[in-house]
XYZ file of C-alpha atoms in Angstrom:
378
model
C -2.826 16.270 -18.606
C -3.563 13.335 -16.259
C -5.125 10.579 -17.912
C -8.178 9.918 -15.213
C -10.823 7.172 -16.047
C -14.254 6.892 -14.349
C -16.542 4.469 -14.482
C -20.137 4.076 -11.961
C -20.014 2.223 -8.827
C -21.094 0.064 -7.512
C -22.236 -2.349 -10.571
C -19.368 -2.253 -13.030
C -19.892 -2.001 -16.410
C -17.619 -3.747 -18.872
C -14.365 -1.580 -20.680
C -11.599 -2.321 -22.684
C -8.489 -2.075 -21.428
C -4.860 -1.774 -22.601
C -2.285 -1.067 -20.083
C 0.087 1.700 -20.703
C 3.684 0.655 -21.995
C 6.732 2.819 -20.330
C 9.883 2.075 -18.524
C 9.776 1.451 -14.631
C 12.851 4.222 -13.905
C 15.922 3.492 -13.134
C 15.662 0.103 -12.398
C 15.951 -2.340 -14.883
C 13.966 -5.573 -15.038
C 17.018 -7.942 -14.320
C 16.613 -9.503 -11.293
C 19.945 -8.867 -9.153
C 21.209 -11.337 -6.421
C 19.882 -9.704 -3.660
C 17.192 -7.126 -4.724
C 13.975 -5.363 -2.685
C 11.765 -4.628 -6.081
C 10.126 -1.138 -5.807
C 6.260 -0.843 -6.030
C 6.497 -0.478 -9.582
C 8.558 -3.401 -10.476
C 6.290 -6.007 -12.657
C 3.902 -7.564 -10.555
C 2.276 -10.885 -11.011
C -0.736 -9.770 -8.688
C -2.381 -8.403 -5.983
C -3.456 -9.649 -2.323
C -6.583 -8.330 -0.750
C -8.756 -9.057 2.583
C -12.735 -8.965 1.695
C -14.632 -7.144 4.520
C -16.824 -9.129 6.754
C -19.647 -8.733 9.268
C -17.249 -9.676 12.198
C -14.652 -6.726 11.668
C -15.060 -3.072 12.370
C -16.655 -2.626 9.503
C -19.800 -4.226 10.391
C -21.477 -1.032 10.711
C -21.086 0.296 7.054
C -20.666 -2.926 5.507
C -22.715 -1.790 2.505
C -20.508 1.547 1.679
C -16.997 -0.597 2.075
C -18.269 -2.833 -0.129
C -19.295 -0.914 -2.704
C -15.223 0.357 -2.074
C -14.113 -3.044 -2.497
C -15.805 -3.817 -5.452
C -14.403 -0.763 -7.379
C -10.794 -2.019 -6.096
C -10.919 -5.052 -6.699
C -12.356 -3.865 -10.841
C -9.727 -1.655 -11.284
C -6.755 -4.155 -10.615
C -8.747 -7.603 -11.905
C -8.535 -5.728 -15.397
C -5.101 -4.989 -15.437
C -3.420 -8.227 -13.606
C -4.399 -11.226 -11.158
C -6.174 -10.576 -7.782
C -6.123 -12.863 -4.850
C -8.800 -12.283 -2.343
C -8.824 -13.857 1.616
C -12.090 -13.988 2.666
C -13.636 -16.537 5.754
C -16.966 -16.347 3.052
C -15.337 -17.317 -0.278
C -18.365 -18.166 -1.795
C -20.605 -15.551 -1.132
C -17.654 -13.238 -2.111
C -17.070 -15.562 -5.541
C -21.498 -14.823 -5.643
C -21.093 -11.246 -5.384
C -18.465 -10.755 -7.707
C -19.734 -12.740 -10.222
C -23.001 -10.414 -9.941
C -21.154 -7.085 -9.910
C -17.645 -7.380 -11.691
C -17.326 -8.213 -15.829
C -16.226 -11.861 -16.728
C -13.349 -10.601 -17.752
C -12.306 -9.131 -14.408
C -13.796 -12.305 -12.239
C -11.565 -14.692 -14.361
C -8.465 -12.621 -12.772
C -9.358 -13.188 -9.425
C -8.768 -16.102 -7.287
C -10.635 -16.216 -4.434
C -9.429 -18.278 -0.997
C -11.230 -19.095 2.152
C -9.493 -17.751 5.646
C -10.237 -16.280 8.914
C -9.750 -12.405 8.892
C -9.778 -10.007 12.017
C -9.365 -7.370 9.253
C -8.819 -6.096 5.866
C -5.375 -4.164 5.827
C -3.492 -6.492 3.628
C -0.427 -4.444 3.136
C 0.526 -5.032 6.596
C 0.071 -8.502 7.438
C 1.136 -9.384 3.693
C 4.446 -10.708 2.835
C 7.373 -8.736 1.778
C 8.775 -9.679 -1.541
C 12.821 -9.841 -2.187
C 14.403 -11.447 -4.870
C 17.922 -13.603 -4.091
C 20.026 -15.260 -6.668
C 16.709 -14.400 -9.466
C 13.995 -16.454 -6.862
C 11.498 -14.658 -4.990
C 11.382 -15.013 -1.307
C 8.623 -14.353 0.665
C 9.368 -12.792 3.884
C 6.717 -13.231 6.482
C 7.349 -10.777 9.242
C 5.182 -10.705 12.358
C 1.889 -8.352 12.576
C 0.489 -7.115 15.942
C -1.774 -5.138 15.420
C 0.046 -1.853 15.201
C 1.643 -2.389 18.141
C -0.971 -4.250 20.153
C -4.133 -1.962 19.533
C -6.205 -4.119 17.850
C -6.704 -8.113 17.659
C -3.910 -9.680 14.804
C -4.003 -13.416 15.370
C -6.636 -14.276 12.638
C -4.244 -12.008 9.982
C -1.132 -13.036 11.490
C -1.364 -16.481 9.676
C -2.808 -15.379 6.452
C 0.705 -15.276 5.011
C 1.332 -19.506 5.572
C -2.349 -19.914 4.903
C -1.939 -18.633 1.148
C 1.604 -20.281 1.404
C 0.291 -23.775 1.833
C -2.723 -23.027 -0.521
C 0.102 -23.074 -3.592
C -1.039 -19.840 -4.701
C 1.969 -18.697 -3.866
C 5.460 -19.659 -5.621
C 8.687 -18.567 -3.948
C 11.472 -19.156 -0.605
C 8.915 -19.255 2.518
C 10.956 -17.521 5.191
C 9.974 -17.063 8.617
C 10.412 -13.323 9.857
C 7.714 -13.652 12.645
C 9.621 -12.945 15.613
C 10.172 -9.201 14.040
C 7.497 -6.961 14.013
C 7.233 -5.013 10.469
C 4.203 -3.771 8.567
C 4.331 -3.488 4.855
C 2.721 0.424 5.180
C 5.901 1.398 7.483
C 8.766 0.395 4.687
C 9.774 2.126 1.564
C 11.898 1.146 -1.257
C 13.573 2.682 -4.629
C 14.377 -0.956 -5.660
C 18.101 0.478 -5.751
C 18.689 -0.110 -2.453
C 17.869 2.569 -0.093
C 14.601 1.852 2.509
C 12.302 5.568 3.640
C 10.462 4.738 6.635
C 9.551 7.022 10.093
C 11.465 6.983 13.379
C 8.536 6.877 15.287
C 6.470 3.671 13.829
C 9.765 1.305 13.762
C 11.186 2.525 16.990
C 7.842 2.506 18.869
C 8.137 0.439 22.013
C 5.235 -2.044 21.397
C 6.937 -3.492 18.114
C 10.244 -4.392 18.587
C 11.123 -2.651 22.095
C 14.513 -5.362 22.219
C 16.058 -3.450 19.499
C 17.413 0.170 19.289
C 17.616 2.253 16.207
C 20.703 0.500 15.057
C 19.690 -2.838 15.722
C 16.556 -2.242 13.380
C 18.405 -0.693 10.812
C 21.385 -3.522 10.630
C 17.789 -5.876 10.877
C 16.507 -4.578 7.752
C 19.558 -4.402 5.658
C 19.842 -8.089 6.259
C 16.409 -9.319 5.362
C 15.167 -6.636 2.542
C 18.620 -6.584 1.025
C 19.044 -2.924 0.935
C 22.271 -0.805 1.707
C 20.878 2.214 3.654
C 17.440 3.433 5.704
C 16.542 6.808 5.340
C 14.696 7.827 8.599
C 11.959 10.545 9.013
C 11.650 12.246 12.093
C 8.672 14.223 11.648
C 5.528 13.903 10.272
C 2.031 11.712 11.165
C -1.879 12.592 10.545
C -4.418 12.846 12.946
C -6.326 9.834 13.362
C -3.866 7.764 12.290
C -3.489 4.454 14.161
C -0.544 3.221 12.742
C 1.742 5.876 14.073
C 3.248 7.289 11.356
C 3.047 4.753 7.892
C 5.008 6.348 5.932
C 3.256 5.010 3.448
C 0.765 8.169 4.471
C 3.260 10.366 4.702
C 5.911 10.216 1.325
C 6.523 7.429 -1.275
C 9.088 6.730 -3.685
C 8.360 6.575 -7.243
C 10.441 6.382 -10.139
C 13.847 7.947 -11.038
C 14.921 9.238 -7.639
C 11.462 11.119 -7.339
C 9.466 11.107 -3.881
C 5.943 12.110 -3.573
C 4.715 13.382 -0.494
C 1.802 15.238 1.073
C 2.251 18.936 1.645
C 0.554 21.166 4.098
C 0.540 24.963 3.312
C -2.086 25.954 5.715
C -0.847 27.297 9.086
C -3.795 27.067 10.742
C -4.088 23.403 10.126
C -2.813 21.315 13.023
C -0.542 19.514 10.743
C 1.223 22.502 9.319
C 4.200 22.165 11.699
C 5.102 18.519 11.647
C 4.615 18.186 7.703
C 6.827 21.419 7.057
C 9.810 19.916 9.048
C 8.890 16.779 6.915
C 9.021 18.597 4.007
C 12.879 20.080 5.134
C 14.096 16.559 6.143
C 13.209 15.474 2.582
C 15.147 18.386 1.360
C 18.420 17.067 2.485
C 17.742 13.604 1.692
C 20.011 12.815 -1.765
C 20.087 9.778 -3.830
C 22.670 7.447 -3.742
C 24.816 9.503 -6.146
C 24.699 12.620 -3.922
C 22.197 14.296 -5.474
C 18.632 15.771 -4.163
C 15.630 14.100 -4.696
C 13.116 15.146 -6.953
C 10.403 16.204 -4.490
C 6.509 16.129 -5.753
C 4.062 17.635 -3.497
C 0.655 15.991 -2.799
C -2.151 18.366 -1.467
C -3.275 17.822 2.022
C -7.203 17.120 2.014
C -9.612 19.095 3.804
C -10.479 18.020 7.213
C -12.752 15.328 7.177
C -14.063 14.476 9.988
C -16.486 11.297 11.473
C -17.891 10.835 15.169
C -16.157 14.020 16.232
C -12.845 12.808 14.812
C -10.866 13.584 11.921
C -9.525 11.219 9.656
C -6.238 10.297 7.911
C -7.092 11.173 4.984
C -3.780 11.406 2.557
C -3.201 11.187 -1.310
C -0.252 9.520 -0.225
C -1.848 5.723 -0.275
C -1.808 5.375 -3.646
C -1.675 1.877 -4.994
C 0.939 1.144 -8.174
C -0.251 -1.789 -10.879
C 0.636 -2.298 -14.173
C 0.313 0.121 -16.015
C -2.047 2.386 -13.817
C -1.555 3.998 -10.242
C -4.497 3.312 -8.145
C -5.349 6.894 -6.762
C -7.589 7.911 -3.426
C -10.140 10.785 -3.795
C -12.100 12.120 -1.506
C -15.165 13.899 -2.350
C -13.260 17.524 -2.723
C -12.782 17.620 -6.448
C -10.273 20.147 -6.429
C -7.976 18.456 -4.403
C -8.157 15.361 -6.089
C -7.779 16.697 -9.477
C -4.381 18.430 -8.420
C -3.507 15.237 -6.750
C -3.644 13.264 -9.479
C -2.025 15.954 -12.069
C 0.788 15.462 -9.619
C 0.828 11.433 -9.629
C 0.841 11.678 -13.410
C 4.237 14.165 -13.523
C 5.817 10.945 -10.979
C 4.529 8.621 -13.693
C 3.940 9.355 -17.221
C 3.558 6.006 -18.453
C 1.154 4.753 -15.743
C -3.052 5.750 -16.090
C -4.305 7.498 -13.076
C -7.166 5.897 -11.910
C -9.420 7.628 -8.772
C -10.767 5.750 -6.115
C -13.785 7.199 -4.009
C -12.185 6.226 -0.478
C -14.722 8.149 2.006
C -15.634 4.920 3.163
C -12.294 3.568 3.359
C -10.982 6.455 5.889
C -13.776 5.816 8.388
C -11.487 2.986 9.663
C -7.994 5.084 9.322
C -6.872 3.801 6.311
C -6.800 3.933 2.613
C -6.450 2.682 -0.642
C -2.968 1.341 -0.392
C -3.359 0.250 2.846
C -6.079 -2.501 1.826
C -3.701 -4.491 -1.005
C 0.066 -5.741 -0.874
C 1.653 -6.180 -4.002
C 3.417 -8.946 -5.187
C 6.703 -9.320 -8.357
C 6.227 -11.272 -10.939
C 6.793 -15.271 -10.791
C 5.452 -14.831 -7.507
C 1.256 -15.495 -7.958
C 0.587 -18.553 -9.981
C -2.140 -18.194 -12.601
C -5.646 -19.968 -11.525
C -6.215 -23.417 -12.106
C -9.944 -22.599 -13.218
């Protein structure tokens, strides 16, 4: 039975909370020389953008808000959260007035311009070489030149030079590579999409090959396992596939499912579905495959959204779950997430609001190993 906690948004009440003990799969905790830590590895914190009156979310700044606030609750309780705002102290205000003590004393809050609030993409990418972190700070253009990216394109040496951050600084800019579009086991093997990493406005120079040799180098993994098919409508990232199938511990993949055939996504996700089929592990052996429902169609403006139970967000001890209004859906969902991690504490995220700007819940935080965020001097 899926362990699911609720508590009202958006004023938080206070809870006690112990995080659930369990292994993290295969992996062990030993830092190897040259390691890419899965999502699930020990983290030290979390990395978040605050939404602001000059992004795209101007016009329902209330409703993300309220989203933000229950995000930023549900990981503050478990471990440290860093939050870039260009208002840090009306954010510190606000979260002082809405979040427990206990959950404001694990946040650090640091002043920045934003364009945005999709962290996991302009965040750094954490490996670990000869036991130090190194912080890998790859360039971010706005999914391939859609949207503005300077502002969030230097939030990575902004929090470097802040000393919030502890690990290698390495530049990475002159490769385009969004945190959402990458995949690891943490036993060296990257999942990622064909058509977001070979799409001609990130890294046109390079051919499949070139990419591939690219990322064995930097992430320190041995082998990229490409998906050919799949993608959501109203997705902006072109293909993520961090919308699409994640890893999760002990060779298992979780990944969303379509079994309606007059949905438009029925086609693509079914030859998804087969391409996962035939990936195997390392050893040779299939994967252990965990379907995710596919939401009903939402839809905003005449549009329909990306809506995916796929951008789920691992902490300690819990797994950070989207929902979306359709209660059946997201109880299955998270019965699912709980079979892919029995030690974790599902927790659901109302992310209606989230989804009005094509993203999610894992989309809006990048997760960092521990050693790598310093505690607050406060």
């Amino acid at each position: 039975m899926a362990r699911i906690t609720t508590i009202p948004t958006p004023i938080i009440s206070d809870l006690t909370f112990t995080p659930a003990v369990g292994n993290i799969g295969k992996e062990t905790s030993a830092v190897r020389e040259a390691f890419f830590p899965p999502e699930w590895f020990p983290q030290s914190g979390i990395q978040m953008a605050w939404p602001h009156k000059d992004t795209d979310w101007k016009p329902m700044l209330k409703e993300v808000t309220a989203c933000y606030l229950r995000m930023a609750y549900e990981i503050a309780v478990a471990e440290p959260l860093v939050i870039v705002t260009p208002n840090a102290q009306e954010v510190r205000r606000l979260l002082e007035e809405q979040l427990p003590l206990k959950a404001v004393n694990n946040i650090q809050v640091t002043e920045c311009p934003t364009d945005d609030t999709w962290s996991r993409d302009n965040g750094f990418l954490t490996i670990f070489r000869a036991g130090q972190p190194e912080l890998l700070d790859f360039g971010f253009n706005g999914w391939g030149n859609k949207f503005p990216a300077q502002k969030d394109n230097a939030i990575n040496t902004h929090l470097y030079a802040s000393g919030i951050m502890h690990g290698n600084y390495s530049n990475q800019l002159d490769f385009i590579l969004e945190g959402g579009s990458v995949e690891t086991d943490g036993r060296g093997t990257l999942l990622t999409t064909s058509r977001c990493l070979l799409h001609p406005e990130r890294n046109s120079k390079f051919n499949r090959t070139n990419i591939e040799e690219h990322l064995k180098k930097t992430l320190c993994i041995k082998r990229v396992l490409w998906l050919e098919n799949g993608g959501l409508e109203g997705d902006d990232t072109d293909g993520h596939i961090d919308t699409l199938a994640r890893f999760c511990p002990n060779d298992t993949i979780a990944y969303v499912q379509c079994n309606d055939d007059n949905d438009p996504h029925y086609d693509t996700l079914k030859a998804m579905e087969q391409e996962l089929q035939l990936f195997t592990t390392p050893e040779g052996e299939p994967y252990r495959l965990l379907p995710l429902p596919m939401p009903r169609s939402i839809v905003w403006d005449g549009e329909r959204l990306p809506a995916t139970y796929a951008n789920f967000l691992i902490i300690n001890g819990r797994v950070l779950m989207p929902t979306y209004q359709q209660p059946d859906n997201d109880t299955a969902a998270a019965h699912i997430l709980q079979q892919a991690f029995p030690h974790h504490d599902i927790i659901p995220v109302d992310c209606l609001p989230l989804i009005r700007q094509h993203g999610s819940l894992h989309c809006s935080a990048m997760q960092f190993p521990r050693g790598v965020i310093l505690p607050s001097k406060k």
